[in-house]
Structure formats: C-alpha cells, structure tokens
RNA sequence: GCGGGCGUGGUGUAGCUGGUUAUCACUUAACCUUGCCAAGGUUAGAACUCGGGUUCGAAUCCCGGCGCCCGCACCA
C-alpha cells in the first residue's frame, strides 16, 4: 500500500501539487496544482464532461461562486451549515456550545441558539478553562462570508457547493430544455468551506473542486431509459442496515436496497467513470448514508468511497435530494419552480368550486374583498365547516359565512399537472478523485516509482528520445516530437543522460509510452515504442508513429504496426 | 479547536549535552562520456519553517506563530 507521504512527496517533486503560498509558510487546506496536476485534472474533467454531455445529453453551465445571502438562506446552508459557538469573555477561548450543555439535555445537538443560551444561563455554565463568563451563543458558519459591493453592501457567501447555481437557474434551464424532463445539468467549479481543521493533503481542502450534476426528474417516474442496459452490471454496496453485498444494479433496485432506477443507474455510471480515469475497482465501494448522517436536504444518499492510505474516503456523493431545493427556492423567491406534465389527452373533470358573491363581499370587506375572493376561489369546498369557509389573507384567518358564496358544480378541462421535480445529484469531489487516481496508480518496481496512470488521464502521453544526442538522431527525434504535438498528442522530448534515466523519469510521472530514435532509424526508418508497465518494446515505422500512438492510447492491438526484426 | 509528536537544499537525511565555511546520498543544470532501462567523470546550483527571547555566540536552549503527522472532535 502506497504511503500518503510518499505520494505527496512525489507530487510535489514532479509538479503535480504544491502547497499554496509555500514561501509564506503555507495555509492549511490549500494546495495549488502544478503543471502535471493541472493537466491530469483537465483530462479527468474532460472525460467526465464527455460522459455526461455526449453520453447522456446533459447540458453544462458555469455559475457564480459568490451568491447573495438569500440564496443560502433558501438552500439551508446559512442555518444548517453552522456550528453553535460561545467564547469565554475572559480568555477568549471558543467552544462548541452544544458540547458544553450536552450533559444538561438529551439532544443538545438539535437545540436552537436561544435554547442553548438559556441552558447556559440557568445552569451557570462557565468557561471550562478559566471559569470566566461565556458570551451569548453565536453561529460559526462554515461558509466564507463576504460583502457584495462597497461599504455596507449586501452580505454574500462563497458557495459551499456548485449545486445552488444550477437550482436557481432551473426556470431558465427548464425552458432551454423546451420544458421537458428529465433535465440533466452539470457544472464544474470551485466550492469553499472554512473547514475547522483541514488535513490529509488534498482530501480536505478549504477551496476545492467539484464536478456536480443535478438531474431533474419527474417525481412520479424515477425509471431510466437505459436502465435495462446496465441492470446486470454489479455494484459493491454497503447498505445502512449493515449488509455488505455484491449485487447487480437490477437486483439492488428490485430488492429495494437502492430506492430507484435513476439513483442506481447513476451509481453504476459513476463507477464506470471512476474506473475509466483509473480508480481501482477493487478499492471502490458504495456506502449508504445512515439516516442521521443524511444532509439536511437528502432523502437517500450513497457515497462512492475509495480505499486510500487514509482509509475509506468519500469521493462521490450520489443523493436523491427530493424536491427540497426547488421547493425552498420557490418559497424564498416567489418564483414557480415546477415542471408541467401534459396528459396525452386533456381530461375533463367535474368538481365543486366555491363561487364568491362579489356583490356582497365588496361592501363587507372593502379593500380586502378582492384578495378574499381570490382565496375563496382557490379553496377546497370540502373545507367548508358549519356553512362557512375559512381563508387566510395577509396572514389573517377570516371565516366567510355561507351567504357570501355559492358552491357550484363545474366542468374543467385539465391538460396536465404541475409538480416540483425531484433532483438526483451525483456530486464529485474532484480533488479527492485526483488523489485517488494518483495513489492507486502509485507503484514500486525495482526500487523505482512507476505511476501507472491510464493513458487517457496521463498528463504526458509519449516521451520522445534520441538514443544518442548526436549523429542526427536528435534532429529526427525532434521532428518526430513536433509531428506528434501537432497531431494533438502531449509529448516530452528528452535527450539528457542515459536512456534508462529518461525512461525512469517518464515512468515516475505516468507517461504510458516512450519512443526512441536509434541508429537503425537512419537505416530503415523505424523507431522503438516502449510500454511503461511492461518495459516491453516494439519496432514501428517512423511514418506510422502518429497512428500507432493514437491506437496505443486507446489500448488497441498494435500487432499490425509491428515491423519484423 | 484540544492532546501528543515533528519541521535542516527539490527529495531523504547527519549534526541538535550551544563554538570554524552545516554532513551524506539522490535529484537538477552544463560539459565529457554513454549504441535501450535511474552507468561513469568534471563542474555548478541548492537548506537550518518563521518571529521573538537567552547568550560574546543559536540549526542546537526558551516562548509564540505557521505548517505537517497521529489520536479526539468536526466532516453538507
């Protein structure tokens, strides 16, 4: 098993990762991607993006990373995403308020600020360190707070997830999708969480990269068109009833282990993505959240976890967020966040409706009459009690006596229903995926490090060397190098030191292939192609190189290109 | 955030009962050499985590900040 220190050390040495602001001593939970890390990250993003956009027909957006307070009020992050804190007035020591009173209440974690404050006052709880008086309870929110605009502008927050940028755009996107579900929207970007104690390299960052997908589906229909294609594929699950199972996607849904087809399909989809970028399938599983572990918005949630030197680590969360987000934004914004499902045929329904007698309402309720009438029309006749209907107008409940309305049987044509879509969210921690890919690729061969990165994600695809940096071998190698680069293949030209050292250097950064121009090249126009994991070589024609490399990067059989000895 | 451990070239380290120009290896660069897997030679570059204190003198002792590791807590 690779040691995290070794992996991180290599990452720094070879330009995958650098601790941020290192010359100033660094900041915990912040890392910069170096040249190779950035290339690796871009490659992973591109694979992910293509799977979702080209593969599933989803659309991609790019939204703001700062949002006004109301967005995160609605999302719940302002209230839920915070710890309650008190500080000692004497020594300034901060404490988790709910921890100080946990012996005074059976469920201290669930108490509000005021309740905890009352408990502290009535029980004379003092600072555990110095006995000083405690401040009132404050929230320590894990979001970074800022001000939008100069002076006392609006309060804003750095987004803790990219998801909200998609939710608040739902009406636009639904329209873009020509008012049809399902609607899949993806976004790649940064999120910010002011972690209390970030650790473990890039596993827990304060500023981190996410790839999120919000899939809006009909709440009544959580089937998926391509589900049949994958139902016999297997998943490794750890359910929250304690069961560990290898089970097919189809059986998991049938037996109710995974609650619906969409969720199950995207768990499989996630697994295929992760394997494609180089996560070891043997070190991958899906763990279902415990009921109390579930986020404030989630109805069901499975984490894809990879096994690292840190232990099992969440790298993707796949949640059924239900209608939570859209409902909340509808409430807070007053904008309708629904989809409209048209019936095949408009249906005629007969129903009773309340018809207000506006001629009598007017004189009685004056200015309010209009609003009251409207509320009455929307009220259900079944709610009539003792001959009167009670409606709520501007927060006031008013009982309207029977003589002010009639109940009439009406025929209505209904052409469909409005409902708030449910959201299935595969949310990827990109930095954690990158780290997993690096650690799973890390291997030792005869005391040397070989990064067995898959060709699709490797930052450098081909090392190009002249066997000797003379006798025109270097000129030929440089021509070859340029041809490959112009052909869209990332290369690395190297003519320094021994050939073995150059191979080793490429092995260490995960370059899958190396091409060497040697003396025979001058004679018969062939070069050697060396494969990283086996060190085996084949000889191919100089003129074929671009095609050979393209085939090799796809893992295709290369025998047709091999020149006999 | 708490408790414990630790910070020396790019990496890994020696020195740390204070005292010349801070040890060694790998790495990196240039040149020579080298006819396929980190060969060799010459030369060069490169470090005491930061700040304060004690002292004639601090990599070394003391205090604090920052960072890393382990445990607890936290983890949408």
PDB file of C-alpha atoms in Angstrom, chain A residues 257-517:
ATOM      1  CA  UNK A 257     -31.626  -1.705  -1.496  1.00  0.00           C
ATOM      2  CA  UNK A 258     -31.312   1.270  -3.819  1.00  0.00           C
ATOM      3  CA  UNK A 259     -34.539   3.198  -3.840  1.00  0.00           C
ATOM      4  CA  UNK A 260     -34.987   3.878  -7.539  1.00  0.00           C
ATOM      5  CA  UNK A 261     -33.664   3.271 -11.041  1.00  0.00           C
ATOM      6  CA  UNK A 262     -32.218   6.708 -11.600  1.00  0.00           C
ATOM      7  CA  UNK A 263     -30.139   6.602  -8.455  1.00  0.00           C
ATOM      8  CA  UNK A 264     -28.958   3.090  -9.247  1.00  0.00           C
ATOM      9  CA  UNK A 265     -28.161   3.917 -12.851  1.00  0.00           C
ATOM     10  CA  UNK A 266     -26.017   6.871 -11.850  1.00  0.00           C
ATOM     11  CA  UNK A 267     -24.240   4.838  -9.212  1.00  0.00           C
ATOM     12  CA  UNK A 268     -23.224   2.452 -11.977  1.00  0.00           C
ATOM     13  CA  UNK A 269     -22.429   5.412 -14.239  1.00  0.00           C
ATOM     14  CA  UNK A 270     -20.216   6.861 -11.525  1.00  0.00           C
ATOM     15  CA  UNK A 271     -18.456   3.561 -11.059  1.00  0.00           C
ATOM     16  CA  UNK A 272     -17.675   3.366 -14.782  1.00  0.00           C
ATOM     17  CA  UNK A 273     -16.392   6.926 -14.811  1.00  0.00           C
ATOM     18  CA  UNK A 274     -14.160   6.308 -11.820  1.00  0.00           C
ATOM     19  CA  UNK A 275     -12.743   3.137 -13.323  1.00  0.00           C
ATOM     20  CA  UNK A 276     -12.178   4.917 -16.628  1.00  0.00           C
ATOM     21  CA  UNK A 277      -9.971   7.544 -15.020  1.00  0.00           C
ATOM     22  CA  UNK A 278      -8.007   4.974 -13.074  1.00  0.00           C
ATOM     23  CA  UNK A 279      -9.689   4.332  -9.754  1.00  0.00           C
ATOM     24  CA  UNK A 280      -9.054   0.705  -8.843  1.00  0.00           C
ATOM     25  CA  UNK A 281     -12.341  -1.205  -8.913  1.00  0.00           C
ATOM     26  CA  UNK A 282     -11.110  -3.412  -6.082  1.00  0.00           C
ATOM     27  CA  UNK A 283     -10.713  -0.364  -3.887  1.00  0.00           C
ATOM     28  CA  UNK A 284     -14.105   1.132  -4.649  1.00  0.00           C
ATOM     29  CA  UNK A 285     -17.463   0.687  -2.960  1.00  0.00           C
ATOM     30  CA  UNK A 286     -20.726   2.481  -2.367  1.00  0.00           C
ATOM     31  CA  UNK A 287     -21.760   3.187   1.182  1.00  0.00           C
ATOM     32  CA  UNK A 288     -25.269   4.267   2.065  1.00  0.00           C
ATOM     33  CA  UNK A 289     -25.590   7.156   4.484  1.00  0.00           C
ATOM     34  CA  UNK A 290     -27.003   6.454   7.887  1.00  0.00           C
ATOM     35  CA  UNK A 291     -30.354   8.122   8.493  1.00  0.00           C
ATOM     36  CA  UNK A 292     -28.883  10.666  10.891  1.00  0.00           C
ATOM     37  CA  UNK A 293     -25.878  11.243   8.668  1.00  0.00           C
ATOM     38  CA  UNK A 294     -28.025  12.398   5.791  1.00  0.00           C
ATOM     39  CA  UNK A 295     -27.654  16.030   4.814  1.00  0.00           C
ATOM     40  CA  UNK A 296     -30.496  18.405   5.581  1.00  0.00           C
ATOM     41  CA  UNK A 297     -31.757  18.087   2.041  1.00  0.00           C
ATOM     42  CA  UNK A 298     -31.226  14.432   1.196  1.00  0.00           C
ATOM     43  CA  UNK A 299     -33.834  11.708   1.025  1.00  0.00           C
ATOM     44  CA  UNK A 300     -31.320   8.952   0.264  1.00  0.00           C
ATOM     45  CA  UNK A 301     -27.629   9.105  -0.334  1.00  0.00           C
ATOM     46  CA  UNK A 302     -24.857   6.753  -1.381  1.00  0.00           C
ATOM     47  CA  UNK A 303     -21.196   7.683  -1.251  1.00  0.00           C
ATOM     48  CA  UNK A 304     -18.716   6.219  -3.661  1.00  0.00           C
ATOM     49  CA  UNK A 305     -15.723   5.554  -1.448  1.00  0.00           C
ATOM     50  CA  UNK A 306     -12.208   4.722  -2.488  1.00  0.00           C
ATOM     51  CA  UNK A 307      -9.770   2.927  -0.268  1.00  0.00           C
ATOM     52  CA  UNK A 308      -6.721   5.088   0.379  1.00  0.00           C
ATOM     53  CA  UNK A 309      -3.886   5.095   2.845  1.00  0.00           C
ATOM     54  CA  UNK A 310      -6.200   7.323   4.882  1.00  0.00           C
ATOM     55  CA  UNK A 311      -8.859   4.596   4.923  1.00  0.00           C
ATOM     56  CA  UNK A 312     -12.160   4.527   3.043  1.00  0.00           C
ATOM     57  CA  UNK A 313     -12.743   8.024   1.724  1.00  0.00           C
ATOM     58  CA  UNK A 314     -15.808   9.585   0.135  1.00  0.00           C
ATOM     59  CA  UNK A 315     -15.063  10.712  -3.383  1.00  0.00           C
ATOM     60  CA  UNK A 316     -18.555  10.993  -4.880  1.00  0.00           C
ATOM     61  CA  UNK A 317     -21.896  11.516  -3.197  1.00  0.00           C
ATOM     62  CA  UNK A 318     -24.986  10.423  -5.067  1.00  0.00           C
ATOM     63  CA  UNK A 319     -28.062  11.802  -3.388  1.00  0.00           C
ATOM     64  CA  UNK A 320     -31.754  11.889  -4.025  1.00  0.00           C
ATOM     65  CA  UNK A 321     -32.399  15.447  -2.899  1.00  0.00           C
ATOM     66  CA  UNK A 322     -36.113  15.079  -3.490  1.00  0.00           C
ATOM     67  CA  UNK A 323     -37.876  18.385  -4.115  1.00  0.00           C
ATOM     68  CA  UNK A 324     -36.093  20.134  -1.286  1.00  0.00           C
ATOM     69  CA  UNK A 325     -34.015  22.666  -3.141  1.00  0.00           C
ATOM     70  CA  UNK A 326     -36.552  23.721  -5.741  1.00  0.00           C
ATOM     71  CA  UNK A 327     -39.325  23.983  -3.159  1.00  0.00           C
ATOM     72  CA  UNK A 328     -37.185  26.119  -0.923  1.00  0.00           C
ATOM     73  CA  UNK A 329     -36.143  28.448  -3.728  1.00  0.00           C
ATOM     74  CA  UNK A 330     -39.776  28.680  -4.832  1.00  0.00           C
ATOM     75  CA  UNK A 331     -40.761  29.720  -1.319  1.00  0.00           C
ATOM     76  CA  UNK A 332     -37.966  32.206  -0.850  1.00  0.00           C
ATOM     77  CA  UNK A 333     -38.107  33.773  -4.298  1.00  0.00           C
ATOM     78  CA  UNK A 334     -41.806  33.538  -5.037  1.00  0.00           C
ATOM     79  CA  UNK A 335     -40.913  32.126  -8.446  1.00  0.00           C
ATOM     80  CA  UNK A 336     -42.581  28.935  -9.575  1.00  0.00           C
ATOM     81  CA  UNK A 337     -40.110  26.061  -9.752  1.00  0.00           C
ATOM     82  CA  UNK A 338     -42.249  23.391 -11.299  1.00  0.00           C
ATOM     83  CA  UNK A 339     -42.460  21.286 -14.377  1.00  0.00           C
ATOM     84  CA  UNK A 340     -45.640  20.698 -16.287  1.00  0.00           C
ATOM     85  CA  UNK A 341     -46.573  17.223 -17.298  1.00  0.00           C
ATOM     86  CA  UNK A 342     -49.046  17.257 -20.155  1.00  0.00           C
ATOM     87  CA  UNK A 343     -51.589  14.457 -20.302  1.00  0.00           C
ATOM     88  CA  UNK A 344     -51.889  12.566 -23.560  1.00  0.00           C
ATOM     89  CA  UNK A 345     -55.469  13.779 -23.785  1.00  0.00           C
ATOM     90  CA  UNK A 346     -56.817  16.726 -21.839  1.00  0.00           C
ATOM     91  CA  UNK A 347     -59.072  15.387 -19.117  1.00  0.00           C
ATOM     92  CA  UNK A 348     -62.444  16.745 -18.259  1.00  0.00           C
ATOM     93  CA  UNK A 349     -63.129  16.675 -14.600  1.00  0.00           C
ATOM     94  CA  UNK A 350     -66.211  17.725 -12.747  1.00  0.00           C
ATOM     95  CA  UNK A 351     -65.702  19.268  -9.395  1.00  0.00           C
ATOM     96  CA  UNK A 352     -67.299  21.579  -6.903  1.00  0.00           C
ATOM     97  CA  UNK A 353     -65.986  25.094  -6.736  1.00  0.00           C
ATOM     98  CA  UNK A 354     -66.625  27.975  -4.459  1.00  0.00           C
ATOM     99  CA  UNK A 355     -68.026  30.995  -6.266  1.00  0.00           C
ATOM    100  CA  UNK A 356     -67.730  34.125  -4.171  1.00  0.00           C
ATOM    101  CA  UNK A 357     -70.627  36.580  -4.203  1.00  0.00           C
ATOM    102  CA  UNK A 358     -68.535  39.601  -5.014  1.00  0.00           C
ATOM    103  CA  UNK A 359     -71.550  41.888  -4.801  1.00  0.00           C
ATOM    104  CA  UNK A 360     -71.803  41.109  -1.093  1.00  0.00           C
ATOM    105  CA  UNK A 361     -68.090  40.711  -0.343  1.00  0.00           C
ATOM    106  CA  UNK A 362     -67.300  44.211  -1.554  1.00  0.00           C
ATOM    107  CA  UNK A 363     -69.457  46.209   0.839  1.00  0.00           C
ATOM    108  CA  UNK A 364     -68.460  43.959   3.736  1.00  0.00           C
ATOM    109  CA  UNK A 365     -64.673  43.708   3.382  1.00  0.00           C
ATOM    110  CA  UNK A 366     -63.927  46.818   1.302  1.00  0.00           C
ATOM    111  CA  UNK A 367     -60.364  46.841   0.073  1.00  0.00           C
ATOM    112  CA  UNK A 368     -59.666  43.262   1.162  1.00  0.00           C
ATOM    113  CA  UNK A 369     -62.572  41.863  -0.804  1.00  0.00           C
ATOM    114  CA  UNK A 370     -60.567  41.171  -3.920  1.00  0.00           C
ATOM    115  CA  UNK A 371     -57.954  39.130  -2.162  1.00  0.00           C
ATOM    116  CA  UNK A 372     -60.508  37.302  -0.086  1.00  0.00           C
ATOM    117  CA  UNK A 373     -62.488  36.390  -3.164  1.00  0.00           C
ATOM    118  CA  UNK A 374     -59.406  35.049  -4.865  1.00  0.00           C
ATOM    119  CA  UNK A 375     -58.543  32.928  -1.841  1.00  0.00           C
ATOM    120  CA  UNK A 376     -62.078  31.575  -1.731  1.00  0.00           C
ATOM    121  CA  UNK A 377     -61.944  30.532  -5.366  1.00  0.00           C
ATOM    122  CA  UNK A 378     -58.827  28.536  -4.654  1.00  0.00           C
ATOM    123  CA  UNK A 379     -60.188  26.958  -1.502  1.00  0.00           C
ATOM    124  CA  UNK A 380     -61.474  23.404  -1.467  1.00  0.00           C
ATOM    125  CA  UNK A 381     -65.241  23.158  -0.871  1.00  0.00           C
ATOM    126  CA  UNK A 382     -64.543  20.123   1.312  1.00  0.00           C
ATOM    127  CA  UNK A 383     -63.088  22.547   3.827  1.00  0.00           C
ATOM    128  CA  UNK A 384     -66.436  24.209   4.430  1.00  0.00           C
ATOM    129  CA  UNK A 385     -67.320  23.790   8.081  1.00  0.00           C
ATOM    130  CA  UNK A 386     -70.561  24.845   9.719  1.00  0.00           C
ATOM    131  CA  UNK A 387     -71.542  26.511   6.492  1.00  0.00           C
ATOM    132  CA  UNK A 388     -68.530  28.812   6.484  1.00  0.00           C
ATOM    133  CA  UNK A 389     -65.217  28.715   4.673  1.00  0.00           C
ATOM    134  CA  UNK A 390     -62.070  29.940   6.348  1.00  0.00           C
ATOM    135  CA  UNK A 391     -59.437  31.596   4.201  1.00  0.00           C
ATOM    136  CA  UNK A 392     -56.119  33.140   5.028  1.00  0.00           C
ATOM    137  CA  UNK A 393     -55.355  36.588   3.668  1.00  0.00           C
ATOM    138  CA  UNK A 394     -52.190  38.501   4.511  1.00  0.00           C
ATOM    139  CA  UNK A 395     -51.621  36.196   7.451  1.00  0.00           C
ATOM    140  CA  UNK A 396     -55.098  36.782   8.849  1.00  0.00           C
ATOM    141  CA  UNK A 397     -57.608  33.942   9.049  1.00  0.00           C
ATOM    142  CA  UNK A 398     -61.099  35.016   8.133  1.00  0.00           C
ATOM    143  CA  UNK A 399     -64.226  32.884   8.321  1.00  0.00           C
ATOM    144  CA  UNK A 400     -66.593  33.698   5.487  1.00  0.00           C
ATOM    145  CA  UNK A 401     -70.231  32.807   6.167  1.00  0.00           C
ATOM    146  CA  UNK A 402     -72.223  30.792   3.662  1.00  0.00           C
ATOM    147  CA  UNK A 403     -74.403  33.634   2.380  1.00  0.00           C
ATOM    148  CA  UNK A 404     -71.318  35.218   0.787  1.00  0.00           C
ATOM    149  CA  UNK A 405     -70.698  32.379  -1.645  1.00  0.00           C
ATOM    150  CA  UNK A 406     -72.282  29.617  -3.684  1.00  0.00           C
ATOM    151  CA  UNK A 407     -70.980  26.169  -4.349  1.00  0.00           C
ATOM    152  CA  UNK A 408     -71.337  25.154  -7.958  1.00  0.00           C
ATOM    153  CA  UNK A 409     -70.556  22.034  -9.907  1.00  0.00           C
ATOM    154  CA  UNK A 410     -68.227  22.956 -12.793  1.00  0.00           C
ATOM    155  CA  UNK A 411     -66.621  21.107 -15.627  1.00  0.00           C
ATOM    156  CA  UNK A 412     -62.924  21.791 -16.033  1.00  0.00           C
ATOM    157  CA  UNK A 413     -60.533  20.844 -18.700  1.00  0.00           C
ATOM    158  CA  UNK A 414     -57.183  19.764 -17.222  1.00  0.00           C
ATOM    159  CA  UNK A 415     -54.400  19.297 -19.716  1.00  0.00           C
ATOM    160  CA  UNK A 416     -51.679  18.276 -17.278  1.00  0.00           C
ATOM    161  CA  UNK A 417     -50.237  18.589 -13.786  1.00  0.00           C
ATOM    162  CA  UNK A 418     -47.580  20.804 -12.317  1.00  0.00           C
ATOM    163  CA  UNK A 419     -45.141  19.303  -9.927  1.00  0.00           C
ATOM    164  CA  UNK A 420     -41.831  20.169  -8.369  1.00  0.00           C
ATOM    165  CA  UNK A 421     -39.192  17.959  -9.995  1.00  0.00           C
ATOM    166  CA  UNK A 422     -37.037  15.746  -7.840  1.00  0.00           C
ATOM    167  CA  UNK A 423     -33.306  16.023  -8.041  1.00  0.00           C
ATOM    168  CA  UNK A 424     -30.801  13.211  -8.296  1.00  0.00           C
ATOM    169  CA  UNK A 425     -27.353  14.586  -7.611  1.00  0.00           C
ATOM    170  CA  UNK A 426     -24.073  12.849  -8.378  1.00  0.00           C
ATOM    171  CA  UNK A 427     -21.592  15.222  -6.784  1.00  0.00           C
ATOM    172  CA  UNK A 428     -17.901  14.543  -7.329  1.00  0.00           C
ATOM    173  CA  UNK A 429     -15.051  15.711  -5.170  1.00  0.00           C
ATOM    174  CA  UNK A 430     -12.578  16.292  -7.961  1.00  0.00           C
ATOM    175  CA  UNK A 431      -9.533  16.760  -5.757  1.00  0.00           C
ATOM    176  CA  UNK A 432     -10.246  13.527  -3.955  1.00  0.00           C
ATOM    177  CA  UNK A 433     -10.703  11.709  -7.231  1.00  0.00           C
ATOM    178  CA  UNK A 434      -7.397  13.093  -8.458  1.00  0.00           C
ATOM    179  CA  UNK A 435      -5.676  11.988  -5.291  1.00  0.00           C
ATOM    180  CA  UNK A 436      -7.249   8.536  -5.538  1.00  0.00           C
ATOM    181  CA  UNK A 437      -6.087   8.223  -9.128  1.00  0.00           C
ATOM    182  CA  UNK A 438      -2.572   9.169  -8.070  1.00  0.00           C
ATOM    183  CA  UNK A 439      -2.463   6.838  -5.091  1.00  0.00           C
ATOM    184  CA  UNK A 440      -3.999   3.921  -6.970  1.00  0.00           C
ATOM    185  CA  UNK A 441      -1.535   4.467  -9.806  1.00  0.00           C
ATOM    186  CA  UNK A 442       1.447   4.644  -7.483  1.00  0.00           C
ATOM    187  CA  UNK A 443       3.606   1.538  -7.634  1.00  0.00           C
ATOM    188  CA  UNK A 444       7.169   0.492  -6.983  1.00  0.00           C
ATOM    189  CA  UNK A 445       9.176  -1.517  -9.471  1.00  0.00           C
ATOM    190  CA  UNK A 446      12.714  -2.486  -8.528  1.00  0.00           C
ATOM    191  CA  UNK A 447      13.029   0.410  -6.148  1.00  0.00           C
ATOM    192  CA  UNK A 448      11.701   2.826  -8.717  1.00  0.00           C
ATOM    193  CA  UNK A 449       8.384   4.576  -8.716  1.00  0.00           C
ATOM    194  CA  UNK A 450       6.055   3.937 -11.613  1.00  0.00           C
ATOM    195  CA  UNK A 451       2.815   5.868 -11.855  1.00  0.00           C
ATOM    196  CA  UNK A 452       0.528   3.519 -13.705  1.00  0.00           C
ATOM    197  CA  UNK A 453      -1.826   6.266 -14.874  1.00  0.00           C
ATOM    198  CA  UNK A 454      -4.268   5.279 -17.540  1.00  0.00           C
ATOM    199  CA  UNK A 455      -3.285   6.702 -20.952  1.00  0.00           C
ATOM    200  CA  UNK A 456      -6.468   8.755 -21.067  1.00  0.00           C
ATOM    201  CA  UNK A 457      -5.585  10.794 -17.997  1.00  0.00           C
ATOM    202  CA  UNK A 458      -1.784  10.786 -18.210  1.00  0.00           C
ATOM    203  CA  UNK A 459      -0.518  14.385 -18.476  1.00  0.00           C
ATOM    204  CA  UNK A 460       2.210  13.357 -20.903  1.00  0.00           C
ATOM    205  CA  UNK A 461       1.311  10.668 -23.424  1.00  0.00           C
ATOM    206  CA  UNK A 462       4.649  10.000 -25.069  1.00  0.00           C
ATOM    207  CA  UNK A 463       8.293  10.567 -24.200  1.00  0.00           C
ATOM    208  CA  UNK A 464      10.382  11.114 -27.307  1.00  0.00           C
ATOM    209  CA  UNK A 465      14.121  10.400 -27.126  1.00  0.00           C
ATOM    210  CA  UNK A 466      17.101  10.116 -29.396  1.00  0.00           C
ATOM    211  CA  UNK A 467      19.185   7.173 -28.275  1.00  0.00           C
ATOM    212  CA  UNK A 468      22.190   9.469 -28.538  1.00  0.00           C
ATOM    213  CA  UNK A 469      22.007  13.231 -28.755  1.00  0.00           C
ATOM    214  CA  UNK A 470      24.127  13.273 -31.894  1.00  0.00           C
ATOM    215  CA  UNK A 471      24.529  11.748 -35.349  1.00  0.00           C
ATOM    216  CA  UNK A 472      21.251  13.353 -36.452  1.00  0.00           C
ATOM    217  CA  UNK A 473      19.311  11.121 -34.073  1.00  0.00           C
ATOM    218  CA  UNK A 474      18.364  14.219 -32.102  1.00  0.00           C
ATOM    219  CA  UNK A 475      17.149  16.016 -35.213  1.00  0.00           C
ATOM    220  CA  UNK A 476      14.987  13.076 -36.203  1.00  0.00           C
ATOM    221  CA  UNK A 477      13.610  12.769 -32.684  1.00  0.00           C
ATOM    222  CA  UNK A 478      12.782  16.465 -32.576  1.00  0.00           C
ATOM    223  CA  UNK A 479      10.928  16.175 -35.887  1.00  0.00           C
ATOM    224  CA  UNK A 480       9.003  13.240 -34.541  1.00  0.00           C
ATOM    225  CA  UNK A 481       8.218  15.093 -31.353  1.00  0.00           C
ATOM    226  CA  UNK A 482       6.849  18.022 -33.277  1.00  0.00           C
ATOM    227  CA  UNK A 483       4.776  15.807 -35.535  1.00  0.00           C
ATOM    228  CA  UNK A 484       3.133  14.198 -32.525  1.00  0.00           C
ATOM    229  CA  UNK A 485       2.464  17.503 -30.834  1.00  0.00           C
ATOM    230  CA  UNK A 486       0.977  18.957 -33.988  1.00  0.00           C
ATOM    231  CA  UNK A 487      -1.133  15.803 -34.137  1.00  0.00           C
ATOM    232  CA  UNK A 488      -2.603  16.680 -30.746  1.00  0.00           C
ATOM    233  CA  UNK A 489      -0.536  14.389 -28.541  1.00  0.00           C
ATOM    234  CA  UNK A 490       1.218  15.685 -25.449  1.00  0.00           C
ATOM    235  CA  UNK A 491       4.871  14.714 -25.641  1.00  0.00           C
ATOM    236  CA  UNK A 492       8.064  15.276 -23.725  1.00  0.00           C
ATOM    237  CA  UNK A 493      11.343  15.486 -25.579  1.00  0.00           C
ATOM    238  CA  UNK A 494      14.405  14.451 -23.590  1.00  0.00           C
ATOM    239  CA  UNK A 495      17.974  13.895 -24.748  1.00  0.00           C
ATOM    240  CA  UNK A 496      19.839  14.220 -21.469  1.00  0.00           C
ATOM    241  CA  UNK A 497      21.726  11.469 -19.667  1.00  0.00           C
ATOM    242  CA  UNK A 498      21.319   7.761 -20.214  1.00  0.00           C
ATOM    243  CA  UNK A 499      18.310   6.286 -21.919  1.00  0.00           C
ATOM    244  CA  UNK A 500      17.388   4.364 -18.775  1.00  0.00           C
ATOM    245  CA  UNK A 501      17.212   7.510 -16.740  1.00  0.00           C
ATOM    246  CA  UNK A 502      14.922   9.090 -19.271  1.00  0.00           C
ATOM    247  CA  UNK A 503      12.590   6.096 -19.193  1.00  0.00           C
ATOM    248  CA  UNK A 504      12.584   6.208 -15.408  1.00  0.00           C
ATOM    249  CA  UNK A 505      11.750   9.900 -15.406  1.00  0.00           C
ATOM    250  CA  UNK A 506       8.736   9.271 -17.626  1.00  0.00           C
ATOM    251  CA  UNK A 507       7.650   6.275 -15.526  1.00  0.00           C
ATOM    252  CA  UNK A 508       7.563   8.462 -12.476  1.00  0.00           C
ATOM    253  CA  UNK A 509       5.061  10.893 -13.971  1.00  0.00           C
ATOM    254  CA  UNK A 510       2.925   8.174 -15.509  1.00  0.00           C
ATOM    255  CA  UNK A 511       3.784   8.608 -19.175  1.00  0.00           C
ATOM    256  CA  UNK A 512       2.459   5.425 -20.797  1.00  0.00           C
ATOM    257  CA  UNK A 513       4.724   5.276 -23.881  1.00  0.00           C
ATOM    258  CA  UNK A 514       8.189   6.284 -24.958  1.00  0.00           C
ATOM    259  CA  UNK A 515       9.566   6.395 -28.466  1.00  0.00           C
ATOM    260  CA  UNK A 516      13.273   6.140 -29.107  1.00  0.00           C
ATOM    261  CA  UNK A 517      15.020   7.073 -32.315  1.00  0.00           C
TER     262      UNK A 517
END
